[in-house]
Coordinates of N, CA and C in Angstrom, one line a residue:
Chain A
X21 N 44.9 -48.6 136.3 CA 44.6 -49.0 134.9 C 44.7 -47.8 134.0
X22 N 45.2 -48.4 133.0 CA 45.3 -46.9 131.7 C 44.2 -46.8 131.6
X23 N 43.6 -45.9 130.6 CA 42.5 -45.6 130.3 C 42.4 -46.1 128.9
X24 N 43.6 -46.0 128.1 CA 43.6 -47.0 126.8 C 44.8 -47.2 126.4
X25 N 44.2 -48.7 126.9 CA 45.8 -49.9 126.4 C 45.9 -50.6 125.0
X26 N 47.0 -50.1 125.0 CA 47.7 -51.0 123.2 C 49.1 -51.3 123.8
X27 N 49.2 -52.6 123.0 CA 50.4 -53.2 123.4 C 51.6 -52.9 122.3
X28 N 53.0 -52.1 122.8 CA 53.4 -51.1 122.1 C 54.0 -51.9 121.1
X29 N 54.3 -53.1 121.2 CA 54.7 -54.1 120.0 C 56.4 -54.3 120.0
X30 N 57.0 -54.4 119.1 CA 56.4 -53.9 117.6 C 56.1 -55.6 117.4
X31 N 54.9 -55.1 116.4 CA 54.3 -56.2 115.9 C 55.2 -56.6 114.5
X32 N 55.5 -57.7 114.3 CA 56.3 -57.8 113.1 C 55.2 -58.5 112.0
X33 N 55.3 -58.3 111.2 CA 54.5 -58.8 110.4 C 55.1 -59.9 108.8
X34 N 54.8 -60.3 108.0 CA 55.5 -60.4 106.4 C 54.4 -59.6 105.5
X35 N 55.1 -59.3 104.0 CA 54.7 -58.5 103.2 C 53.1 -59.0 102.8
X36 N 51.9 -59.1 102.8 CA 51.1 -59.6 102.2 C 50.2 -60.1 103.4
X37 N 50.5 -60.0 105.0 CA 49.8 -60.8 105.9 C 48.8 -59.1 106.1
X38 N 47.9 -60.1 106.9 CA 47.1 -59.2 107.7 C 47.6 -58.9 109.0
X39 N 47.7 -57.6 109.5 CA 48.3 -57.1 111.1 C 47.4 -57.0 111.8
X40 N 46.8 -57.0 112.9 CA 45.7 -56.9 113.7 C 46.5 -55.9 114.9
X41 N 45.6 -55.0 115.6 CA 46.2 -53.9 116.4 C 45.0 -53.9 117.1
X42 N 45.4 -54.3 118.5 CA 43.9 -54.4 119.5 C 44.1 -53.0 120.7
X43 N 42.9 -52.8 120.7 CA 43.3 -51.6 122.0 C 41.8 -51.8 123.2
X44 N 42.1 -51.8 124.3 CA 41.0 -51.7 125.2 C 41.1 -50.5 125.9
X45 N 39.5 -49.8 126.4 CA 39.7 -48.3 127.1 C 39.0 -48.9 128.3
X46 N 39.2 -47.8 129.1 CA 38.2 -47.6 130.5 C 37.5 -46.7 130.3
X47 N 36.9 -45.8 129.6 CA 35.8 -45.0 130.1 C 34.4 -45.3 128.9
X48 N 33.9 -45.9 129.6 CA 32.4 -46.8 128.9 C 31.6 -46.1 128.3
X49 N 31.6 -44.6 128.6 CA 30.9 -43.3 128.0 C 31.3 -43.2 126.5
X50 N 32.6 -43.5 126.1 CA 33.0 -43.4 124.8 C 32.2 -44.0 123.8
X51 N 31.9 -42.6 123.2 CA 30.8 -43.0 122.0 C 31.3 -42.9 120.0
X52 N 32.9 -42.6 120.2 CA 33.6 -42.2 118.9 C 34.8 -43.0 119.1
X53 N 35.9 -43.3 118.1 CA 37.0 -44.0 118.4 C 37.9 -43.8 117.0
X54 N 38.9 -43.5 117.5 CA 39.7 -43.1 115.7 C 40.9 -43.8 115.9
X55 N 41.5 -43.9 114.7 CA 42.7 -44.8 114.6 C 44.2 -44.0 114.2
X56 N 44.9 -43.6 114.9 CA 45.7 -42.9 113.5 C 47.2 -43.5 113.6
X57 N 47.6 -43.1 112.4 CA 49.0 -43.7 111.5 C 50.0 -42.5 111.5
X58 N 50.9 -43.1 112.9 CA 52.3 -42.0 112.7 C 53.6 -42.5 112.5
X59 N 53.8 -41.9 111.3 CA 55.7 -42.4 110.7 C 56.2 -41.8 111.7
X60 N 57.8 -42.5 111.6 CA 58.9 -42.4 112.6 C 59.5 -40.4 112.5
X61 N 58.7 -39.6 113.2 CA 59.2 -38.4 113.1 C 58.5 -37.1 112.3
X62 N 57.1 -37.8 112.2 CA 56.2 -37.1 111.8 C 54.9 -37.4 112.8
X63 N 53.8 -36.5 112.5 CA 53.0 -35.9 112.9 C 51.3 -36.8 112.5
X64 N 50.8 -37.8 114.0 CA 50.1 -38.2 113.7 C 48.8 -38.0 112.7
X65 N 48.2 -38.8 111.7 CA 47.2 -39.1 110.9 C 46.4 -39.7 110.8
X66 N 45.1 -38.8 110.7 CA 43.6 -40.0 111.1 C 43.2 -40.9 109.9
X67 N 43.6 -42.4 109.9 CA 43.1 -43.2 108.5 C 41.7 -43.9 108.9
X68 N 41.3 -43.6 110.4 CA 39.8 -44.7 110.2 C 39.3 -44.2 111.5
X69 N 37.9 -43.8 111.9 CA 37.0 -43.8 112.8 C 35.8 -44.7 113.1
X70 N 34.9 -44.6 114.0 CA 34.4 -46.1 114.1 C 33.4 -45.3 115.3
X71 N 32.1 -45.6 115.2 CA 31.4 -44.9 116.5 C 30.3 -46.3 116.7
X72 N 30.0 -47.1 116.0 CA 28.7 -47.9 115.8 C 29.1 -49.6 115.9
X73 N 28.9 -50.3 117.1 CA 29.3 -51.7 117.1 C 29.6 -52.4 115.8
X74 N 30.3 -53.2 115.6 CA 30.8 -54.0 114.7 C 31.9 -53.7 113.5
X75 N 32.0 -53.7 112.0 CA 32.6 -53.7 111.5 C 32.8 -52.4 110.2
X76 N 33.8 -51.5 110.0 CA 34.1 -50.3 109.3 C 35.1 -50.5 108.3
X77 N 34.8 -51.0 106.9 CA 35.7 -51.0 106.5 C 36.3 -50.0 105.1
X78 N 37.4 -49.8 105.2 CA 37.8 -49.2 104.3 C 39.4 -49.3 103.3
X79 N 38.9 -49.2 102.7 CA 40.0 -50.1 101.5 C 40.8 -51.4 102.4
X80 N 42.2 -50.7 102.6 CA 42.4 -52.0 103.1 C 42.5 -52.5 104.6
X81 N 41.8 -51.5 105.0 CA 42.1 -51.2 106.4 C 40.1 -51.4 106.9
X82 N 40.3 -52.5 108.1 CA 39.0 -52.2 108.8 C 38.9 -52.4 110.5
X83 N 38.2 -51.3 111.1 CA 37.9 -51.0 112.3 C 37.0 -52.3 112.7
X84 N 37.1 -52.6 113.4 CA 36.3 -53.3 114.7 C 35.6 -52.7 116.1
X85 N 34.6 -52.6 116.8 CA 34.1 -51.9 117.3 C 33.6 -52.8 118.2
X86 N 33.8 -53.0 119.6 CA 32.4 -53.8 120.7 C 32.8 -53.5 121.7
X87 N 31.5 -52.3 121.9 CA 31.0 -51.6 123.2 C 31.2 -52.5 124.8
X88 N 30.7 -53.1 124.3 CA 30.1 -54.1 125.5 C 31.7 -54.5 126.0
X89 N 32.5 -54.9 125.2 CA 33.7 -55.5 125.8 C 34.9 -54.1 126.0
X90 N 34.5 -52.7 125.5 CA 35.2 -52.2 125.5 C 36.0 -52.6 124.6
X91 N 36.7 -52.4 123.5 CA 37.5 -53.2 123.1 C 37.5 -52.4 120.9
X92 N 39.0 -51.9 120.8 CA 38.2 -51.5 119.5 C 39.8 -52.0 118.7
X93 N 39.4 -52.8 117.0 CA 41.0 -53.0 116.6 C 40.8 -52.6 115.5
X94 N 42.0 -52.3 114.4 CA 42.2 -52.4 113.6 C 42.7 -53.3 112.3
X95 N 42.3 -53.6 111.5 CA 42.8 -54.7 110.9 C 43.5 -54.1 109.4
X96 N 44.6 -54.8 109.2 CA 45.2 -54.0 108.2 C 45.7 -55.4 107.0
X97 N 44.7 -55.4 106.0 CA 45.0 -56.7 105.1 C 46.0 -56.5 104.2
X98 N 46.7 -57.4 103.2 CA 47.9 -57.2 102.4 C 48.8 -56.0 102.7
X99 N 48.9 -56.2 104.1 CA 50.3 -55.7 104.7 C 51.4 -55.2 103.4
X100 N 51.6 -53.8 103.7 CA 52.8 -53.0 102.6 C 54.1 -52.5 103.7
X101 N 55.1 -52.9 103.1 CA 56.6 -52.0 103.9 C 56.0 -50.6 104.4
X102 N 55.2 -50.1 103.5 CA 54.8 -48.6 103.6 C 53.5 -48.5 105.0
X103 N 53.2 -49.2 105.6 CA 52.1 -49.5 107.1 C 53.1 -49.3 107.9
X104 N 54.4 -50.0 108.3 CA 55.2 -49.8 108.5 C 55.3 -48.4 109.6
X105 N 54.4 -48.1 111.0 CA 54.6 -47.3 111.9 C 53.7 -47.5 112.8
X106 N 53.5 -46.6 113.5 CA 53.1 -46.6 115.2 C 51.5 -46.4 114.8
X107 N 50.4 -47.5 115.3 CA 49.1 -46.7 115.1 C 48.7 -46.6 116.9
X108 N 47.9 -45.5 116.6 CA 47.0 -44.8 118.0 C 45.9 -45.0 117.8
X109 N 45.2 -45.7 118.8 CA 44.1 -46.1 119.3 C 43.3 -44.3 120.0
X110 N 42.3 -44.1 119.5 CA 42.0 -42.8 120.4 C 40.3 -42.6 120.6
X111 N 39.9 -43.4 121.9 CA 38.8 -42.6 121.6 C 38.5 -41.3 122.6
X112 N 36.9 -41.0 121.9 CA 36.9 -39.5 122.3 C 36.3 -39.5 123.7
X113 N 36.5 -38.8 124.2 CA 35.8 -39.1 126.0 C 34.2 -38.4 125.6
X114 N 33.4 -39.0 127.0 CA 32.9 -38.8 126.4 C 31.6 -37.5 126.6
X115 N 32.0 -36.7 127.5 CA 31.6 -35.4 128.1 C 32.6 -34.2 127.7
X116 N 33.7 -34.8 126.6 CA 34.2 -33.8 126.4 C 34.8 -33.8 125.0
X117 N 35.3 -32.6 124.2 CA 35.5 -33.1 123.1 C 36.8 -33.9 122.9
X118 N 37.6 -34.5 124.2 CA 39.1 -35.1 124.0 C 39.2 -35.8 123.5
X119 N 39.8 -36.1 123.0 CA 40.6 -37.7 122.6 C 41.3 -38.1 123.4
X120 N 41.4 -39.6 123.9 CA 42.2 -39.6 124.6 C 42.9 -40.9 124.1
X121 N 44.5 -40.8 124.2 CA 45.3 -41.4 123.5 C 46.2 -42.6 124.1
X122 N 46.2 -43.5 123.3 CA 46.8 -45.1 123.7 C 48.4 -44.3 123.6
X123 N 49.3 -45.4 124.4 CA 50.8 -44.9 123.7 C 50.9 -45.3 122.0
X124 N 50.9 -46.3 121.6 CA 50.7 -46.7 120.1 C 51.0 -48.6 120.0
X125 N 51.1 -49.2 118.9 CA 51.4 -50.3 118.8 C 52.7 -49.8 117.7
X126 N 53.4 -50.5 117.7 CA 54.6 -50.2 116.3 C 54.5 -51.3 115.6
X127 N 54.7 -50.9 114.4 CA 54.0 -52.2 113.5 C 54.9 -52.3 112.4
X128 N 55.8 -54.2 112.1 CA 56.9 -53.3 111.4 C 56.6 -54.9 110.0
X129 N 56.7 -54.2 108.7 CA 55.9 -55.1 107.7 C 57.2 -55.8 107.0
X130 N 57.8 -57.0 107.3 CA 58.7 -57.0 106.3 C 58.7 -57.5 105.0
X131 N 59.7 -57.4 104.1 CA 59.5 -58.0 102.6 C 59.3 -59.1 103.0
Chain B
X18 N 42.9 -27.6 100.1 CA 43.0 -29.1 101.7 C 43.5 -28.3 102.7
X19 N 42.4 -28.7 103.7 CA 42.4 -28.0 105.0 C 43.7 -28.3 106.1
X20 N 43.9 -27.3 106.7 CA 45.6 -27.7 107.5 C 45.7 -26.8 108.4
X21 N 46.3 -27.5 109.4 CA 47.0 -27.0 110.9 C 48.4 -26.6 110.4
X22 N 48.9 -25.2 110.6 CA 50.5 -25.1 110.5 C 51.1 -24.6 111.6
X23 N 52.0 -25.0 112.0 CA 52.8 -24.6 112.5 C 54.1 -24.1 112.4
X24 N 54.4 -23.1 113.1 CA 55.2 -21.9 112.4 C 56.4 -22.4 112.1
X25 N 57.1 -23.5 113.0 CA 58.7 -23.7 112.6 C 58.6 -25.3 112.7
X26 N 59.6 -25.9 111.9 CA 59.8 -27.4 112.1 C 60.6 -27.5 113.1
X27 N 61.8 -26.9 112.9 CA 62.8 -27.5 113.7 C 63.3 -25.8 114.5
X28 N 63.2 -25.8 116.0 CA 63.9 -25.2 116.7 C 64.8 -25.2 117.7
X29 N 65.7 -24.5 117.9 CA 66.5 -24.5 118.9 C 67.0 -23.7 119.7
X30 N 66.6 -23.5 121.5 CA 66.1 -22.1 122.0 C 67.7 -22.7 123.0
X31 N 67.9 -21.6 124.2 CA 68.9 -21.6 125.0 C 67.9 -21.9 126.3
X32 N 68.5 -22.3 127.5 CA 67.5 -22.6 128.7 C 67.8 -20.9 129.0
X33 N 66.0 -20.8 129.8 CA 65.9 -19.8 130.6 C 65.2 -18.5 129.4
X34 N 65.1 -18.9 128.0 CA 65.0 -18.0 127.0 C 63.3 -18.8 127.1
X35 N 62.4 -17.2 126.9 CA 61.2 -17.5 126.4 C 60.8 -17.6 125.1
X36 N 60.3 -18.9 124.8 CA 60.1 -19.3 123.7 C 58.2 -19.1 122.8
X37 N 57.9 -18.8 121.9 CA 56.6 -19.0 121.3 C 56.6 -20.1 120.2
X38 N 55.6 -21.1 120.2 CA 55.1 -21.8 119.6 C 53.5 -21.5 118.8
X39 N 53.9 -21.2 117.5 CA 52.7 -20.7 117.3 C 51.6 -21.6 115.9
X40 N 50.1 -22.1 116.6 CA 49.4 -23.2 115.5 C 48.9 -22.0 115.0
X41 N 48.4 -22.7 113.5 CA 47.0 -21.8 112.5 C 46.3 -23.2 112.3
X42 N 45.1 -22.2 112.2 CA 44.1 -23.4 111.5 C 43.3 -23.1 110.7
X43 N 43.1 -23.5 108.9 CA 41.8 -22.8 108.7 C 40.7 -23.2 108.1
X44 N 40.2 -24.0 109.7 CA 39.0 -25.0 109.1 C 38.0 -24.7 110.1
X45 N 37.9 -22.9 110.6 CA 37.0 -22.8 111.8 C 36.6 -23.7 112.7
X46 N 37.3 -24.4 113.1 CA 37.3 -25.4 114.3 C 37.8 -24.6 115.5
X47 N 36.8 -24.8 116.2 CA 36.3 -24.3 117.4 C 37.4 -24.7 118.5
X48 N 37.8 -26.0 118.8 CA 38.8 -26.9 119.6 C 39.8 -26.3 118.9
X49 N 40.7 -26.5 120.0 CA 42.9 -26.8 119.6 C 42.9 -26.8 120.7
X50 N 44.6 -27.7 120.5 CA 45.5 -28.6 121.8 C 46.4 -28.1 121.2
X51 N 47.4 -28.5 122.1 CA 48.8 -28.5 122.4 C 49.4 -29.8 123.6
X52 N 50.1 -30.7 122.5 CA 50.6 -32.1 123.0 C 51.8 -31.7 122.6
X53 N 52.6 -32.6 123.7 CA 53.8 -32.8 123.6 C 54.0 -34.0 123.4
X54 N 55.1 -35.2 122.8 CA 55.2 -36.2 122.4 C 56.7 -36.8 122.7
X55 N 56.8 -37.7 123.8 CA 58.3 -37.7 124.3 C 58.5 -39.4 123.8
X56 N 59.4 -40.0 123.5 CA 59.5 -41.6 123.3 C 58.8 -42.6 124.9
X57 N 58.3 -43.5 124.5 CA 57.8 -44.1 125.7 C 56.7 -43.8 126.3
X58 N 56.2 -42.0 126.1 CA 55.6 -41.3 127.3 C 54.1 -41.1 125.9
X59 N 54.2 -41.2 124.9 CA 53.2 -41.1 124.1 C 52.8 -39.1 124.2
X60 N 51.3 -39.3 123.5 CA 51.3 -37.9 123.6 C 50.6 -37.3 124.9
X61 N 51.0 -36.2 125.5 CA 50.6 -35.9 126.8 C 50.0 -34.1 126.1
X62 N 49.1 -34.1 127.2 CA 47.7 -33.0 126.4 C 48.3 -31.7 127.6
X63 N 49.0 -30.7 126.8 CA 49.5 -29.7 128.1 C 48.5 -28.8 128.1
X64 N 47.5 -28.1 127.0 CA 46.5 -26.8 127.1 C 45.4 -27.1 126.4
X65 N 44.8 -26.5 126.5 CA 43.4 -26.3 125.4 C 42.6 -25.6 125.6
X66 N 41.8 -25.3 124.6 CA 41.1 -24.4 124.2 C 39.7 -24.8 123.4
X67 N 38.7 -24.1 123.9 CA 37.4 -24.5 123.3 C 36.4 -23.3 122.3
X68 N 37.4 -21.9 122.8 CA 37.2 -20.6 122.5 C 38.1 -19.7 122.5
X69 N 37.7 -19.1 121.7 CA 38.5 -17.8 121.4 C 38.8 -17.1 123.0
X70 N 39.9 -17.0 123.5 CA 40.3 -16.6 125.0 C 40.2 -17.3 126.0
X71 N 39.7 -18.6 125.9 CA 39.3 -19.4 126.6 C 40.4 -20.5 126.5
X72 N 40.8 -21.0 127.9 CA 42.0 -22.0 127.8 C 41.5 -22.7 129.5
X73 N 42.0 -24.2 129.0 CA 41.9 -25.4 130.1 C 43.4 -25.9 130.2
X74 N 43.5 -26.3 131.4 CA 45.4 -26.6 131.9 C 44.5 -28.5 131.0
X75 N 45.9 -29.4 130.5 CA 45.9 -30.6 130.3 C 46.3 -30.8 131.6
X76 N 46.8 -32.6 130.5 CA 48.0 -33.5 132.0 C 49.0 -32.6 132.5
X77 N 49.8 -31.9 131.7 CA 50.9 -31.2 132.0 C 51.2 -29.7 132.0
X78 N 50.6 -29.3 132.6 CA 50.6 -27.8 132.3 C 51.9 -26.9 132.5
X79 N 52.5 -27.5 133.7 CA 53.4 -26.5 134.1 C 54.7 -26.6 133.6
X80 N 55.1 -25.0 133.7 CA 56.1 -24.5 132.7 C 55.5 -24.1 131.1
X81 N 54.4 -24.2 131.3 CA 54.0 -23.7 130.0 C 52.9 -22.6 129.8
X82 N 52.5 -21.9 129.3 CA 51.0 -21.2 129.1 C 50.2 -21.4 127.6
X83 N 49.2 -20.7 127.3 CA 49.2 -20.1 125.9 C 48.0 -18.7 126.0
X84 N 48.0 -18.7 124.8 CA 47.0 -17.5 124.2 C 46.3 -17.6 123.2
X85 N 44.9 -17.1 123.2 CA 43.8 -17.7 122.0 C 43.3 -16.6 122.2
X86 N 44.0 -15.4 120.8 CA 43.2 -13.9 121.0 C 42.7 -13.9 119.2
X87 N 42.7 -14.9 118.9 CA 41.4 -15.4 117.3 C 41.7 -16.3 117.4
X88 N 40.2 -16.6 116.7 CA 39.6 -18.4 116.8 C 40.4 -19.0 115.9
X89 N 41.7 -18.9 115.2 CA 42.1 -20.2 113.7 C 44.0 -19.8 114.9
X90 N 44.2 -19.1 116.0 CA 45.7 -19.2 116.2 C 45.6 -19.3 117.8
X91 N 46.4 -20.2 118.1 CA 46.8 -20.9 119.4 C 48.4 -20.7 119.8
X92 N 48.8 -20.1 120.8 CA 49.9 -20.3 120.8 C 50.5 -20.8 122.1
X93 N 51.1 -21.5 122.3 CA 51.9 -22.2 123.4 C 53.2 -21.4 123.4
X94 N 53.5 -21.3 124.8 CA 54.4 -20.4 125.4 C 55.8 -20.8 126.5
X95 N 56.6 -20.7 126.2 CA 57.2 -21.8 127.3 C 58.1 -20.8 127.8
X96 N 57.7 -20.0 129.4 CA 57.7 -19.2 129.6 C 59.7 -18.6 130.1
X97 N 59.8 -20.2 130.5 CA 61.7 -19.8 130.9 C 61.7 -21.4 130.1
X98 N 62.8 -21.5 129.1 CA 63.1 -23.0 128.4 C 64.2 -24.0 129.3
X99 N 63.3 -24.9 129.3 CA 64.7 -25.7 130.5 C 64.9 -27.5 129.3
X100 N 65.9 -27.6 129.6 CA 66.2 -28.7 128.9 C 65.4 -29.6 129.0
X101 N 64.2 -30.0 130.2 CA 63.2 -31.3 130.1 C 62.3 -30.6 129.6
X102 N 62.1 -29.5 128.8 CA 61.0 -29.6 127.8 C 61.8 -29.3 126.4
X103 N 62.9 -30.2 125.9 CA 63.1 -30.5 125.0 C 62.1 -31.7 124.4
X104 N 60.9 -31.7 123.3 CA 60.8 -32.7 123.0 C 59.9 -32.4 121.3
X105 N 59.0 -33.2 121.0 CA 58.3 -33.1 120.0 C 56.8 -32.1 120.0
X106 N 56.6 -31.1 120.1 CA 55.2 -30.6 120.0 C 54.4 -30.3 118.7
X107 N 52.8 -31.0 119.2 CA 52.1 -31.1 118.6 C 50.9 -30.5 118.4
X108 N 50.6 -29.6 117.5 CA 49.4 -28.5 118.1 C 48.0 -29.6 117.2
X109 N 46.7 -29.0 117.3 CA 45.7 -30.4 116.7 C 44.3 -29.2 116.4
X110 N 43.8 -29.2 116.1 CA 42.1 -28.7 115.9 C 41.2 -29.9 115.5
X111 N 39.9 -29.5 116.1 CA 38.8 -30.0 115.9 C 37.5 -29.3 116.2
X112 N 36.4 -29.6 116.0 CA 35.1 -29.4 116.0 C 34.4 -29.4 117.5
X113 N 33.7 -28.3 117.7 CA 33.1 -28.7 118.9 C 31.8 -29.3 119.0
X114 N 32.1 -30.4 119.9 CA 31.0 -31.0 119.7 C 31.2 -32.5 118.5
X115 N 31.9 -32.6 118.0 CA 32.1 -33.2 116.4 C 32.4 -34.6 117.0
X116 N 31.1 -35.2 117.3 CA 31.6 -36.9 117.9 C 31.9 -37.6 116.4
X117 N 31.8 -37.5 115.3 CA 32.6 -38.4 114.4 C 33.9 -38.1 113.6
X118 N 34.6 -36.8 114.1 CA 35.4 -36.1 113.5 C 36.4 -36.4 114.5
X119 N 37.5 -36.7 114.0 CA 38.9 -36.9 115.0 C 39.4 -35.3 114.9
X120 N 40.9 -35.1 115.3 CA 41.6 -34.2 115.3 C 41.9 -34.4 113.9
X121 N 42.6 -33.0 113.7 CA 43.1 -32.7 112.7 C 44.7 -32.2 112.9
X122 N 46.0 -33.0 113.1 CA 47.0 -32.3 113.9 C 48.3 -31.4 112.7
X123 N 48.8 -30.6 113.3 CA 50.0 -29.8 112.4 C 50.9 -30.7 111.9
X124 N 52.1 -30.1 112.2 CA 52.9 -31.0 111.4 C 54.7 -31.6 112.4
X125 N 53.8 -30.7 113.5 CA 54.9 -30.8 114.6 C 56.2 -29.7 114.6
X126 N 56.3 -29.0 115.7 CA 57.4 -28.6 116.5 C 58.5 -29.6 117.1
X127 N 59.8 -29.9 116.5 CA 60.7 -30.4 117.3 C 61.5 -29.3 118.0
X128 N 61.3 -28.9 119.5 CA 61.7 -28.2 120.4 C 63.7 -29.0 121.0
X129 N 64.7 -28.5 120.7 CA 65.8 -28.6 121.6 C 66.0 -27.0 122.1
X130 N 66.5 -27.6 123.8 CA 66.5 -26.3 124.5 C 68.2 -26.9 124.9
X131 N 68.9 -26.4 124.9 CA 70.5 -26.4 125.0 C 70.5 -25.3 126.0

């Protein structure tokens, strides 16, 4: 078993929908969980973290969080062309300061 | 606005040539990594560092080294370049200790070794 699974997609979406991006980990100790947004040939970006069961939201983007099931997503409302890339699921282990990282989901918005 | 740099975008070394990879950081963050990022294989964690001289082997260490002789520069080292470590490298900082702080990553090394 990975340690954290995302299903690499690509998720297709239309312009205006909500994308949902689910990831599950194995190490139960995880007490932090970040999300980040990488374009095609650039260099991963943290847009959301999440340490506290339930819901994180920010602008248009919100975290989901439940411990119990393992289990952390992102939700991304009125879908833009510009979302349009790979997000990483990452949380932090949790005896050490790692991250440890999903492959990604690819997420692709169209007009 | 605080930033990880790294020294070159785009390089191109010969196999068997020793190569340096070198991060900055200047947000006194205690942590830095060095990831490599291949299609399919996601990012894989080759070194790290928690301290100034201080370094831990990742997933993949070999064929590689680094050096941490001040706390803001990390450098990865790829001691003879062979064509399967042509790929994307990614150097990162963070906080020790900093459970609500993610990384903070460069801007990426694309490595081809011909």
């Amino acid at each position: 078993q990975k340690e954290v699974e995302q299903n690499s997609g690509p998720l297709s979406v239309p312009e205006g929908a909500i994308a949902s991006l689910n990831c599950t980990y194995s190490d139960r100790g995880s007490q932090s969980f970040f999300w980040y947004r990488q374009y095609s040939g650039k260099s991963p970006e943290l847009i959301m973290s999440i340490y506290s069961n339930g819901d994180k939201e920010d602008g248009r983007f919100t975290a989901q969080l439940n411990k119990a099931s393992q289990y952390v997503s992102l939700l991304i409302r009125d879908s833009q062309p510009s979302d349009s890339a790979t997000y990483l699921c990452a949380p932090r282990s949790y005896n050490t300061d790692k991250l440890i990282f999903g492959t990604g989901t690819r997420l692709q918005v169209f007009p | 606005d605080v930033k990880v740099t790294q020294s070159s975008r785009y390089l191109v070394k010969r196999t068997g040539e020793k190569v340096f990879l070198e991060c900055v950081q200047d947000m006194d963050h205690e942590n830095m990594f060095w990831y490599r990022q291949d299609p399919g294989l996601g990012l894989r964690l080759i070194y790290f560092s928690y301290d100034v001289k201080m370094k831990e082997k990742g997933d993949i260490p070999e064929g590689y080294s680094v050096s941490r002789e001040k706390k803001e520069r990390f450098s990865l080292i790829l001691e003879s370049a062979s064509t399967n470590q042509t790929s994307m490298y990614l150097c990162a900082s963070s906080l020790l200790g900093g459970r609500i702080e993610g990384y903070t990553f460069g801007s990426g090394t694309r490595l081809t070794v011909v």
